[in-house]
Coordinates of C-alpha atoms in Angstrom, one line a residue:
X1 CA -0.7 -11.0 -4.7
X2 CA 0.2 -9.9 -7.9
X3 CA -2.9 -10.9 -9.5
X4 CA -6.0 -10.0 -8.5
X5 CA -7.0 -13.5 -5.9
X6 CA -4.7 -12.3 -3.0
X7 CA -5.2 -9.9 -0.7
X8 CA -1.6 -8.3 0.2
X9 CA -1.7 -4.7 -1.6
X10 CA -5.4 -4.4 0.0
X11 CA -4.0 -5.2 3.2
X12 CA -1.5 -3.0 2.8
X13 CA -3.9 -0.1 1.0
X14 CA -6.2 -0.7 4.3
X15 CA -3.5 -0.1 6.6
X16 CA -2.5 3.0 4.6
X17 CA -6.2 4.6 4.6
X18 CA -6.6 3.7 8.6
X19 CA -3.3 6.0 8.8
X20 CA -5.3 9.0 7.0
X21 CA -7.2 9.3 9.8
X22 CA -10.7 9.2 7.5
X23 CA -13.6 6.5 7.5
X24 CA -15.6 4.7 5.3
X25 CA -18.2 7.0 5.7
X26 CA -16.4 10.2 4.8
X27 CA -18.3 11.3 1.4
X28 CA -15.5 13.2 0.5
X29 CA -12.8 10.9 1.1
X30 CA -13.2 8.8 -2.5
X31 CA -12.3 9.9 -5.9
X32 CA -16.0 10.6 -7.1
X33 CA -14.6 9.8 -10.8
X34 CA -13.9 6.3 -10.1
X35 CA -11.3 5.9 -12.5
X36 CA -10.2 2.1 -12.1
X37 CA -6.9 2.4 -13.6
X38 CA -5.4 5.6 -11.6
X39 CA -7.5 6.4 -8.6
X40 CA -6.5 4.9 -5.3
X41 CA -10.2 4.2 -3.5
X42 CA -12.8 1.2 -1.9
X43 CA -16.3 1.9 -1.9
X44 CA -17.5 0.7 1.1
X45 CA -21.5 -0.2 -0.2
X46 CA -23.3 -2.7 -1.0
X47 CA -21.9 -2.6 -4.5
X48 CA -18.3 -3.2 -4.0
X49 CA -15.9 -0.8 -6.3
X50 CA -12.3 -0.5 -5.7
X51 CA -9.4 0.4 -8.4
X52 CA -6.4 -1.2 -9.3
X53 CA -3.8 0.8 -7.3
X54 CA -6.5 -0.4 -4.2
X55 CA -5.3 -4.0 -5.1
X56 CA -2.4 -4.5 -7.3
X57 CA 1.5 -3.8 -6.1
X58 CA 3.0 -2.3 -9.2
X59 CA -0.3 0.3 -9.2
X60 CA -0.4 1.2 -5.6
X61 CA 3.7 1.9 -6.0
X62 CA 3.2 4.1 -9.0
X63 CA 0.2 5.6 -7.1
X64 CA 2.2 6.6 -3.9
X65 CA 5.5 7.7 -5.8
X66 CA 3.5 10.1 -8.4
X67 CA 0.7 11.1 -6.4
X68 CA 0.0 14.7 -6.2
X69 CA -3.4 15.5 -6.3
X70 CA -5.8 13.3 -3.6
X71 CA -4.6 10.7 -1.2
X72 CA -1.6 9.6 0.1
X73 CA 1.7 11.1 -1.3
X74 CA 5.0 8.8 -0.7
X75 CA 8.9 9.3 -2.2
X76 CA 10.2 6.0 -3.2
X77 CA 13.7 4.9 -1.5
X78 CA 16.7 2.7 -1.3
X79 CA 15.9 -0.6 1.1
X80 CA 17.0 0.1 4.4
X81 CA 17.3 4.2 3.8
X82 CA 17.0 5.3 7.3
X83 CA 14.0 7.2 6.9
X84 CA 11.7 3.6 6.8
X85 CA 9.6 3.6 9.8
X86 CA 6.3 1.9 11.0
X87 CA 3.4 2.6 8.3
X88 CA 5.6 2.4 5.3
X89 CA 4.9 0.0 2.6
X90 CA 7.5 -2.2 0.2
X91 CA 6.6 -3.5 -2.5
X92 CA 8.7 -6.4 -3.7
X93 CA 8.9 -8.0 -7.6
X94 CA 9.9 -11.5 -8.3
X95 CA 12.4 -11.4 -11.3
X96 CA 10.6 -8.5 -13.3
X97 CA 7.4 -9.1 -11.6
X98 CA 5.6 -6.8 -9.3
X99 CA 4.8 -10.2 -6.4
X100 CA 3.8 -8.6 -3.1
X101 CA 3.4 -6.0 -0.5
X102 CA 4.0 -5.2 2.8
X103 CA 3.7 -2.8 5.9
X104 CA 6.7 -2.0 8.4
X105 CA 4.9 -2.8 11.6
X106 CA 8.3 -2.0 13.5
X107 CA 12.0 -1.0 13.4
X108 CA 14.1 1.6 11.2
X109 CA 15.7 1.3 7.8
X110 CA 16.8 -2.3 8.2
X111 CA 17.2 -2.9 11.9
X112 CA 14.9 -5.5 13.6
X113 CA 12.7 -4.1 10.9
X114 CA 9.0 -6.5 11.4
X115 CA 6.1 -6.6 8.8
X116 CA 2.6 -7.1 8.7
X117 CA 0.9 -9.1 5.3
X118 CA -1.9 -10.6 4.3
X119 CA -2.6 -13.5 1.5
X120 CA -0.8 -15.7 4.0
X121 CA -1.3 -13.8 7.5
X122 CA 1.7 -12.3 8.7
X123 CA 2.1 -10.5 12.1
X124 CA 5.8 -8.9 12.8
X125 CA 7.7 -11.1 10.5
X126 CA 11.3 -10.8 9.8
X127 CA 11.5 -8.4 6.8
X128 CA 14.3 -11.3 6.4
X129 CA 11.4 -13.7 5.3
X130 CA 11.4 -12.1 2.0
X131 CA 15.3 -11.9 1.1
X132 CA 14.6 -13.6 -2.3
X133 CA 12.4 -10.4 -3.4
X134 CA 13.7 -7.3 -5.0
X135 CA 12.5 -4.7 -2.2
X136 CA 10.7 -0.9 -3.2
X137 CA 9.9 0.6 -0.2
X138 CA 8.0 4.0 0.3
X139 CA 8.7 6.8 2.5
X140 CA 5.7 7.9 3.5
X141 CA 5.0 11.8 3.5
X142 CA 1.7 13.2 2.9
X143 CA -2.0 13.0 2.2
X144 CA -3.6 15.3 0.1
X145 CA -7.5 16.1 0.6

């Protein structure tokens, strides 16, 4: 997940766009710059394009928790803050690592709290599952068009 042959942070990047309530054939919806390193998009086209914060953890956190231009906007929070709902990612690091990523599928904070994940297919698992990961979730607030 961490590297570029999982699947997790565009699992969780997927989930995240469906929630903006655009498509893949809004024109408007991608960063017409392209910018691999700091732009959060997919092309959907024959020629495949997406950017780092599309598929790696520690990029789609930093994307989320600076954001303020295009996109999805999120504040970054203690695990199990209250405000942690369905639709919000965590990100988790093994030691210093940024390893994986996640989306609440259901609960609050850190009650009965249930994940969805790809890399290794997931549906409402125990947040639990992950206990030997260091847990950054994200709040999330806003999309900016």
């Amino acid at each position: 997940s961490g590297g570029y042959f999982g699947d997790c942070t565009n699992f969780v990047s997927q989930s995240i766009f469906a929630g903006t309530s655009s498509t893949d054939s809004d024109a408007n919806y991608f960063y017409p710059n392209s910018d691999y390193n700091t732009d959060w998009y997919y092309k959907f086209s024959n020629t495949v394009d997406g950017s780092l914060p599309w598929v790696r953890p520690g990029y789609l956190y930093s994307f989320l928790t600076s954001n303020s231009s295009r996109g999805p906007y999120g504040s970054a929070v203690a695990y199990c803050d209250s405000r942690l709902n369905s639709g919000d990612p965590i990100f988790m690091k093994s030691g210093g690592s940024w390893a994986h990523a996640v989306i609440i599928a259901s609960g609050t904070g850190c009650t009965n709290v249930k994940v969805n994940a790809h890399t290794t297919n997931y549906y409402h698992q125990d947040l639990s599952y992950y206990s030997g990961y260091s847990m950054y979730p994200v709040n999330m607030l806003y999309y900016y068009k």
